[in-house]
Amino acid sequence: MLRLPRFDYLEPKSLKQALKMREASGDNAMYVAGGTDLYPNMKRRHQDPTTVISLANIRALTGVRNRDGHTCIGANTTLTQVAKHRRIKRHYPAIATAAGSISTPLLRNMGTLGGNLCLDTRCNYYNQTLEWRKSIDYCMKKDGAICWVAPSSPRCWAVNSSDLAPVTVAIGAEMALVSADGERVVPAGKFYNDDGIEYLTKRPDEILTELRLPQPNGWDATYLKLARRGSFDFPVLGVAAWIRWDGDTVADARIVLGAVASYPMPVPEAGAAIIGTSLGDDAIETAATAAFKPSKPMDNTDHGLSWRKQMTRVYVARALKELRANNKLI
Amino acid sequence: MPKFTLNGEAREVNVPGANPLLWVLRESLGLTGTKFGCGIGQCGACTVLVDGDPVLSCLVLGRACAGKRVDTIEGMADGNGLHPLQQAFADLSAAQCGYCTPAFLLTAVVLLKENDRPSRPEIVAALSGVLCRCTGYLKIYEAVERAAAVMRGEKVTPLEEILDGI
Amino acid sequence: MGSDRAHDLRIVGTSQVMVDAVSKVTGKTVFADDLQLPQMLYGKLLRSTEPHARIRKLNVSKAVAAPGVKAVITGADLPIPFGILPVSQDEHVLCPEVVRFVGDPVAAVAATSEDAAFEALNLIAVDYEPLEPIPSIDTALESDKPQLHDYADDGNIHKLINLEFGDVEEGFADAHHVREDVFFFQGNTHLAMEQHSATADWSADGRLTLWSATQTPHYVHRAVAKVLELEPSRIRVIACHNGGAFGGKSDPFSHEIAAAKLAMLTGRPVKITLTREEVFYCHRGRHPVLMWAKTGVDESGKILAMHFKTCLDGGAYGSYGVASTYYTGALQTVTYEVERYKFQGARVFTNKPPCGPKRGHGTPQPRFALEVQLDKIAEDIGVDPVDLRRNHLQPPNSVTANWLKIGTIGLGECIDAVVEGAGWKEKFKKLPFGKGVGIACSSYICGAGLPIYWNDMPQSGVQLKCDRGGGVTIFCGSIDIGQGSDSILAYITAEILGIDPIDVRVVTADTDLTPVDLGSYSSRVTLMTGNAAVQAAEKVRDIIAFHAAKKLETEPDKVRFADRSVLAADDPDQRIAFAEAVQLAEAAQGTVGSIGWYKPEKSPGRYRGAGVGPSPAYSYSAAIAAVDVDPETGIVTVPKIWIAHDIGQSINPMTVIGQVEGSVYMGLGEALMEEMVYRSNRNVVHKFPSMLEYKSPTTHEMCEIETFLVGDPDPNGPFGAKEAGQGPLLPVMPAVANAVYDAVGVRVDEVPITPEKVFKGLRSKDHRVGPKSFPDIPWPEPLCIPTPAEGGDGKALRVETAAKA
């Protein structure tokens, strides 16, 4: 069987207490929410905190609130709650869809919004047991010096495999982070780094407390996920598309690709290609091609990389067609 | 290990370290009906209910269940009286090897609690977190539908009359 | 065989609850890993991190000294090799000198906890001298250095087969149309939900008990005795209910024998449960097979000659591989008439986990090739693929070109059932682009004609004991792996003795208590143990009838058994309770019991290699798959499969349908997504040995299935029953491939049919994806066996020579 290594487990009741515990435990401590990402990683020995601080009992981190017209989702809200929440489904269907597409219903009962947003980047050279990694020699993300996906590369190419991350970037959500220094709010686009190891701008001692969604007025968004199976699987491509409409015309647009890079990758050229149009087939085709070009999946997830790249075009086009169909003025 | 309610009974287990619930149940408490399939949340075989929600016991720490209600397959029947889902799984041979069966049953209990007349797609979605390699799932769906009908008080075809004489 | 009283069946043919169903739905079934014995230690195996290497040094001293560790063993402690086949005794419990794949075990530890055992493994230092790995079929054929095993037929070619039944070249010359195709079937694995687990206990009086999740307790018994040099009489192997097996638990495994050795050394029970990753390394799953098929037909599509070549990637050890290799050729002849047939098969050794038997053992790969090629031939000559098959079925009660004796064939009925059920005529070639239907047929054995090691003894035995209280206990070595074999024994016994299945206690899979049954493989159990049970029950019935007749004032042959009673057939009011009848018999002649056994008849084939393929009966299946292909992505979804299966006679139709649906499910996984893939850029290692990355269909991928059970009772089956557990898997992959062609005109001559391949095929000139060529293989001189039509006698014309062609 696959067992957890030994570690100290702390259960703070408040944010303040959690931060104190973190400070006392130092850099060998990690926060855990649902545990669906961290515990498998610990069992495979590629994350090895000696202290784990559970955020599960901090009430303030759970639930959906309305603040100044913004919907704020506590980081500890489970993915099931996010996917089924009436207000989120109504006003932020892309968020609900993405949350509801993650893994399985059982894992969504455990996994949290914050956990998915902070999901460790994935790579099938990395997400393996200690023994397996030993057999090919360790990679730079854990215990080694090389990136097996791109051996001549100085950086790690592990993939951001969060379904929610590209949606938050596309719709312009914000993350609230709390540390001993106080709170700071970061736009989702600035929350992620294009690096497989340092994939978050969040400092390890900071706690992601909530996701703040923009007011649902005049824009629409969608999320399409490509994965082998209808459950369990991480995306091998995610497409989040956001459009601010001016009647039947695209006033502004953002297209963000998930699972093809170490961060949710915005493709501004694709958005630019449809601004000012009414999303005719030609405009959609131009945008799809613009997204296809920079999409450079690596050979470290399920499915072939060139097919995944090809699918960028198809899925971006489908996402935009869906948004076009949603606009009753067209 | 602090106290929790296991299948309706208050239990207290002293488990050193941070052991996942699966091992607490199987090794410390001797309740082996909950199965190990992978240990990292990739198969669903270890599903139990914590506070009524189906979750994976390989990824929940026993300690994190303090004060909570844990339900396992051992608590599903009422004494010798099978739950309608158990009866339907037995009747339709929805359990072949039986290894994933506790996980499907517990997941289905929650589904039927929330929805007493689930459609086939709703069943497919609700059960999509557990893998089965024997049945191809279809008999499991049929068993859930049969149990739902029984629980609604409807009559179902007696077993002897299903497929008679083939 | 079979029961002579099939006219008034009460249980057989009706849906029954499986005898262990309530245990299963209450979580009470005890699987191997559920065992916990007092003082039990936990064992773990250290496995090689090198695909091919010589062990220079192995230092266990730190591990021995580690806290909680009670024993550490290495290859030197267990020098005797073992293997499932007598001709392939090439495995060691722990590699003594050379490791041959990443995952090959090199040391074992027993400790007071699993954590302590795990930590001790990390303290064992192994110094490997790497050897060049052989990663693929091509490299194995190219290079005989380094050679994985010295007993191979030729370099790294483990086994070479060359059989010719009639002159195929003559057949091709006469043919109206001849086509050649190359196919590839990727390897895949069983992925039973339960991982392997074994617990051993060495008693103070010098007896070993081994509980294991195994399909073949008898073969494990033999291997344990051999390696541990123990008298078999001191070893008791008990197979626990398997949490799924599908062929993956039919070899003796290192962890079983290591647990036994560690128990003997420590005097304490030792349990070894594998991790999921280790299960991938144990593998023994579907061989990757490269295939070349040349088939010549007349104007109507009748097969005049077929030349079929296979090359199997066997992995690092023999396992069942010799049998697997023969199976890639043996059953090509049993569905449609093939006048002349030539089969050449080769299996190579590579530095990967060993392949072996998975559901359908060696036959799904060639069946895929044959059924896809027939689809192409049908199009080439302008015949409906249904007619091409339906019009040229192998006749019943015949002998095939390769000397397999065929009895009943329900394939025609199978085809008719699915053609009508699916509305084939309205759909084939008539659906819009992106939607299609495809048909394929298949056949499978109901038990292998020969046992794995040569002997003249029964393949299955049962003992039956009647209790004065009316209960009956049946003892049999067979093991229930989820397919319901315990239930089959109970139904048959109850049927014949007129009692209820609940009155029958089934004691199985315990080498101390039960007569030998060879195991749950080759779809043999219902037919073989069923026949043994019929025989035993009928003997007891005759004894009881003899003594009850006096009381009932009738003749013994006019005594009926029903409703837990024994009654006079002419006057049903004259009856006594079954228990009373047993007591009468016991009073008159002593304890009431009997034995029954089954051994298949000899097959007419007398050539070397004729041992693989013969069976007392052949099941038949036909399937039509409907597919939706998204031309933009290449993604294939299968909304529905219609499948008809020639079951002969269902013992329990509910569980038969369960087996059919499970087979279709597993076939669907093989068709669309399952594959064992290895890295080669850094090390030859399983690419991702996990349940997330090995893609097994979830509820979302499962299709709707409509099952038709057809066929006439087979005289060789108990009550006429044939197998259901493996055969229905076979037509699924080719039916899906043929349907993809009907949908979008792309031939994917390869399994799995991934979106990448369909996408590529849609955009390529020839709309085909698949291997381009079959390698040159140094075939030996063919063994020429005249066909029955040519007046042969089943023997080869001349003795096989080692000379290379």
Coordinates of C-alpha atoms in Angstrom, one line a residue, chain C residues 214-517:
Chain C
T214 CA -4.7 -15.9 -7.0
Q215 CA -6.7 -17.5 -9.8
T216 CA -4.5 -20.6 -9.7
P217 CA -4.0 -22.0 -6.2
H218 CA -2.9 -25.3 -7.6
Y219 CA -0.1 -23.9 -9.6
V220 CA 1.0 -21.6 -6.8
H221 CA 1.1 -24.7 -4.6
R222 CA 3.5 -26.4 -7.1
A223 CA 5.7 -23.3 -7.4
V224 CA 6.0 -22.7 -3.6
A225 CA 6.9 -26.4 -3.1
K226 CA 9.5 -26.2 -5.8
V227 CA 11.2 -23.0 -4.8
L228 CA 11.1 -23.6 -1.0
E229 CA 12.0 -27.3 -1.5
L230 CA 9.1 -28.3 0.8
E231 CA 7.0 -31.4 0.5
P232 CA 3.8 -30.3 -1.1
S233 CA 1.9 -32.1 1.6
R234 CA 3.2 -29.5 4.1
I235 CA 1.9 -26.6 2.1
R236 CA -1.6 -25.4 2.0
V237 CA -2.6 -22.7 -0.5
I238 CA -5.9 -21.0 0.0
A239 CA -7.1 -18.6 -2.7
C240 CA -9.1 -15.8 -1.3
H241 CA -12.0 -14.4 -3.3
N242 CA -10.3 -12.3 -6.0
G243 CA -11.2 -8.7 -6.3
G244 CA -11.1 -9.1 -10.0
A245 CA -8.3 -10.9 -11.8
F246 CA -8.9 -11.1 -15.6
G247 CA -5.8 -13.3 -16.0
G248 CA -3.6 -11.0 -14.0
K249 CA -3.5 -13.4 -11.0
S250 CA -2.8 -16.6 -12.8
D251 CA 0.9 -16.8 -12.5
P252 CA 2.8 -17.7 -9.3
F253 CA 4.3 -14.4 -8.1
S254 CA 7.4 -13.4 -6.2
H255 CA 5.5 -11.8 -3.4
E256 CA 3.7 -15.1 -2.6
I257 CA 6.8 -17.1 -2.3
A258 CA 8.7 -14.3 -0.5
A259 CA 5.9 -14.0 2.1
A260 CA 6.2 -17.8 2.6
K261 CA 10.0 -17.7 3.0
L262 CA 9.8 -14.7 5.4
A263 CA 7.2 -16.5 7.5
M264 CA 9.4 -19.5 7.7
L265 CA 12.4 -17.4 8.7
T266 CA 10.6 -15.3 11.3
G267 CA 8.1 -17.9 12.6
R268 CA 5.4 -15.2 12.3
P269 CA 2.7 -14.6 9.7
V270 CA 3.8 -12.3 7.0
K271 CA 1.6 -10.3 4.7
I272 CA 2.7 -8.7 1.5
T273 CA 0.2 -6.4 -0.3
L274 CA 1.4 -4.8 -3.5
T275 CA 1.0 -1.1 -4.3
R276 CA -0.8 -0.2 -7.4
E277 CA 2.5 0.6 -9.1
E278 CA 3.8 -2.9 -8.3
V279 CA 0.7 -4.4 -9.8
F280 CA 1.6 -2.7 -13.1
Y281 CA 5.0 -4.3 -12.8
C282 CA 3.5 -7.8 -12.2
H283 CA 1.5 -7.2 -15.3
R284 CA 1.2 -10.5 -17.3
G285 CA -1.3 -8.6 -19.4
R286 CA -2.1 -8.4 -23.1
H287 CA 0.9 -8.8 -25.3
P288 CA 1.6 -6.1 -27.8
V289 CA 1.4 -7.9 -31.1
L290 CA 2.5 -6.9 -34.6
M291 CA 0.5 -8.9 -37.2
W292 CA 0.6 -9.5 -40.9
A293 CA -2.3 -11.2 -42.6
K294 CA -2.7 -12.4 -46.2
T295 CA -6.0 -13.8 -47.1
G296 CA -7.4 -15.1 -50.4
V297 CA -11.1 -15.4 -51.1
D298 CA -13.3 -16.5 -53.9
E299 CA -16.0 -14.3 -55.4
S300 CA -18.4 -14.8 -52.5
G301 CA -15.8 -14.1 -49.9
K302 CA -15.1 -17.7 -48.9
I303 CA -11.6 -17.9 -47.5
L304 CA -9.5 -20.2 -49.6
A305 CA -6.2 -19.5 -47.9
M306 CA -4.9 -17.5 -45.0
H307 CA -1.3 -16.8 -44.1
F308 CA -1.0 -15.1 -40.7
K309 CA 2.2 -13.9 -39.0
T310 CA 2.4 -12.5 -35.5
C311 CA 5.2 -11.1 -33.4
L312 CA 4.6 -10.7 -29.7
D313 CA 6.5 -8.3 -27.4
G314 CA 6.7 -10.7 -24.4
G315 CA 8.5 -8.6 -21.9
A316 CA 11.2 -10.0 -19.6
Y317 CA 10.0 -13.5 -18.8
G318 CA 8.3 -16.5 -20.3
S319 CA 5.1 -16.5 -18.2
Y320 CA 2.4 -18.1 -20.3
G321 CA 4.1 -16.7 -23.4
V322 CA 4.6 -19.9 -25.3
A323 CA 0.9 -20.6 -25.0
S324 CA 0.1 -16.9 -25.8
T325 CA 2.1 -17.2 -29.0
Y326 CA 0.3 -20.3 -30.2
Y327 CA -3.0 -18.6 -29.3
T328 CA -2.3 -15.7 -31.7
G329 CA -2.8 -18.2 -34.4
A330 CA -4.9 -21.1 -33.1
L331 CA -8.4 -19.7 -33.2
Q332 CA -8.3 -17.9 -36.6
T333 CA -10.0 -21.0 -38.1
V334 CA -12.9 -21.7 -35.9
T335 CA -15.4 -19.0 -37.0
Y336 CA -15.3 -19.1 -40.8
E337 CA -14.2 -21.9 -43.0
V338 CA -10.6 -21.5 -43.9
E339 CA -9.5 -24.1 -46.4
R340 CA -5.7 -23.7 -46.0
Y341 CA -4.0 -22.0 -43.2
K342 CA -0.4 -21.0 -42.5
F343 CA 0.6 -19.6 -39.1
Q344 CA 4.0 -18.2 -38.1
G345 CA 4.4 -16.8 -34.6
A346 CA 7.3 -15.3 -32.7
R347 CA 7.6 -14.0 -29.2
V348 CA 10.5 -11.8 -28.2
F349 CA 12.0 -10.9 -24.9
T350 CA 12.3 -7.2 -24.0
N351 CA 13.2 -5.5 -20.8
K352 CA 9.7 -4.7 -19.7
P353 CA 7.2 -6.3 -17.3
P354 CA 6.3 -9.8 -18.6
C355 CA 3.1 -10.2 -20.6
G356 CA 0.8 -13.1 -20.2
P357 CA -2.8 -14.0 -20.3
K358 CA -5.5 -11.3 -20.2
R359 CA -9.2 -12.1 -20.8
G360 CA -9.1 -13.7 -24.3
H361 CA -5.5 -14.8 -23.9
G362 CA -3.6 -14.2 -27.1
T363 CA -6.7 -14.3 -29.3
P364 CA -8.1 -10.7 -29.2
Q365 CA -5.1 -9.4 -31.2
P366 CA -5.4 -11.8 -34.2
R367 CA -9.2 -11.6 -34.0
F368 CA -8.9 -7.8 -34.4
A369 CA -6.7 -8.3 -37.5
L370 CA -8.9 -11.0 -39.0
E371 CA -12.2 -9.1 -38.5
V372 CA -10.8 -5.8 -39.8
Q373 CA -9.3 -7.5 -42.8
L374 CA -12.5 -9.2 -43.6
D375 CA -14.3 -5.8 -43.5
K376 CA -11.8 -4.6 -46.1
I377 CA -12.2 -7.7 -48.2
A378 CA -15.9 -7.3 -48.1
E379 CA -15.6 -3.8 -49.5
D380 CA -13.0 -4.9 -52.0
I381 CA -15.2 -7.5 -53.6
G382 CA -18.5 -5.7 -53.0
V383 CA -20.1 -8.0 -50.5
D384 CA -21.9 -6.9 -47.4
P385 CA -19.6 -7.7 -44.4
V386 CA -22.5 -9.4 -42.7
D387 CA -23.0 -11.7 -45.7
L388 CA -19.3 -12.4 -46.1
R389 CA -19.3 -13.8 -42.6
R390 CA -22.8 -15.3 -42.4
N391 CA -22.4 -17.3 -45.7
H392 CA -19.1 -19.0 -44.8
L393 CA -19.4 -20.2 -41.2
Q394 CA -17.4 -23.1 -40.1
P395 CA -19.9 -26.0 -40.1
P396 CA -20.9 -27.5 -36.8
N397 CA -19.4 -30.9 -35.8
S398 CA -16.4 -30.4 -38.0
V399 CA -12.7 -30.3 -37.8
T400 CA -10.9 -27.1 -38.9
A401 CA -7.9 -26.9 -41.1
N402 CA -5.6 -26.8 -38.0
W403 CA -7.3 -29.8 -36.5
L404 CA -9.6 -28.2 -33.9
K405 CA -12.7 -30.2 -33.3
I406 CA -15.7 -28.0 -33.4
G407 CA -19.1 -29.0 -31.9
T408 CA -22.0 -26.6 -31.7
I409 CA -21.8 -23.3 -33.4
G410 CA -24.3 -20.6 -32.7
L411 CA -22.5 -17.9 -34.7
G412 CA -25.1 -17.7 -37.4
E413 CA -27.8 -17.0 -34.8
C414 CA -25.5 -14.5 -33.2
I415 CA -25.1 -12.6 -36.4
D416 CA -28.8 -12.7 -37.1
A417 CA -29.6 -11.4 -33.7
V418 CA -27.3 -8.4 -33.8
V419 CA -28.1 -7.5 -37.4
E420 CA -31.7 -7.4 -36.6
G421 CA -31.3 -5.8 -33.2
A422 CA -29.0 -3.0 -34.5
G423 CA -31.0 -2.4 -37.7
W424 CA -27.8 -3.0 -39.6
K425 CA -29.4 -2.9 -43.1
E426 CA -30.8 0.6 -42.4
K427 CA -27.5 1.9 -41.0
F428 CA -24.5 0.4 -42.7
K429 CA -23.1 2.9 -45.3
K430 CA -26.3 4.9 -44.8
L431 CA -25.6 7.1 -41.8
P432 CA -24.4 10.7 -42.1
F433 CA -20.6 11.4 -42.1
G434 CA -19.3 11.0 -38.6
K435 CA -21.7 8.2 -37.6
G436 CA -21.1 4.6 -38.4
V437 CA -21.7 0.9 -37.6
G438 CA -19.3 -2.0 -37.7
I439 CA -19.6 -5.7 -37.2
A440 CA -17.2 -8.3 -36.0
C441 CA -17.5 -11.9 -34.8
S442 CA -15.4 -14.2 -32.6
S443 CA -15.0 -17.4 -30.8
Y444 CA -13.4 -18.6 -27.6
I445 CA -12.5 -21.8 -25.9
C446 CA -14.5 -23.2 -23.0
G447 CA -11.4 -24.4 -21.2
A448 CA -8.1 -25.5 -22.7
G449 CA -7.9 -29.1 -23.9
L450 CA -4.7 -29.6 -22.0
P451 CA -3.4 -28.7 -18.6
I452 CA -0.4 -26.4 -18.2
Y453 CA 1.9 -29.2 -17.1
W454 CA 1.6 -32.5 -18.9
N455 CA -0.4 -35.1 -17.0
D456 CA -3.2 -37.6 -17.4
M457 CA -5.2 -36.6 -14.4
P458 CA -8.5 -34.8 -14.4
Q459 CA -8.5 -31.0 -15.0
S460 CA -11.2 -30.6 -12.4
G461 CA -12.4 -32.6 -9.5
V462 CA -15.1 -32.3 -6.9
Q463 CA -16.1 -34.1 -3.8
L464 CA -19.6 -34.1 -2.6
K465 CA -20.8 -34.8 0.9
C466 CA -24.3 -35.2 2.0
D467 CA -25.3 -34.3 5.6
R468 CA -28.1 -36.1 7.5
G469 CA -29.7 -32.7 7.9
G470 CA -30.2 -32.3 4.2
G471 CA -27.3 -30.1 3.5
V472 CA -24.8 -30.8 0.8
T473 CA -21.2 -29.7 0.8
I474 CA -19.3 -29.5 -2.4
F475 CA -15.5 -29.3 -2.3
C476 CA -13.7 -28.1 -5.4
G477 CA -10.3 -26.4 -6.1
S478 CA -11.9 -23.8 -8.4
I479 CA -11.7 -20.2 -7.2
D480 CA -14.3 -17.5 -7.5
I481 CA -12.8 -14.4 -9.1
G482 CA -16.0 -12.5 -9.3
Q483 CA -17.4 -14.5 -12.2
G484 CA -19.6 -16.6 -9.9
S485 CA -18.0 -20.0 -10.1
D486 CA -18.9 -20.8 -6.5
S487 CA -22.5 -20.1 -7.4
I488 CA -22.3 -22.3 -10.5
L489 CA -21.3 -25.2 -8.3
A490 CA -24.2 -24.6 -6.0
Y491 CA -26.8 -24.2 -8.7
I492 CA -25.8 -27.4 -10.5
T493 CA -25.7 -29.4 -7.3
A494 CA -29.0 -28.0 -6.2
E495 CA -30.6 -28.6 -9.5
I496 CA -29.7 -32.2 -9.7
L497 CA -30.5 -33.0 -6.1
G498 CA -33.7 -31.1 -6.0
I499 CA -32.6 -28.8 -3.2
D500 CA -32.1 -25.1 -3.0
P501 CA -28.7 -23.4 -3.6
I502 CA -28.8 -22.2 0.0
D503 CA -28.7 -25.9 1.0
V504 CA -25.3 -26.3 -0.7
R505 CA -22.2 -25.2 1.1
V506 CA -19.4 -24.6 -1.4
V507 CA -15.9 -25.1 -0.2
T508 CA -13.4 -24.0 -2.8
A509 CA -9.8 -23.1 -3.6
D510 CA -8.1 -24.7 -0.6
T511 CA -5.4 -27.2 -1.6
D512 CA -5.7 -29.0 1.8
L513 CA -9.5 -29.4 1.6
T514 CA -10.5 -29.5 -2.1
P515 CA -9.6 -31.8 -5.0
V516 CA -7.6 -30.1 -7.7
D517 CA -9.1 -27.8 -10.1

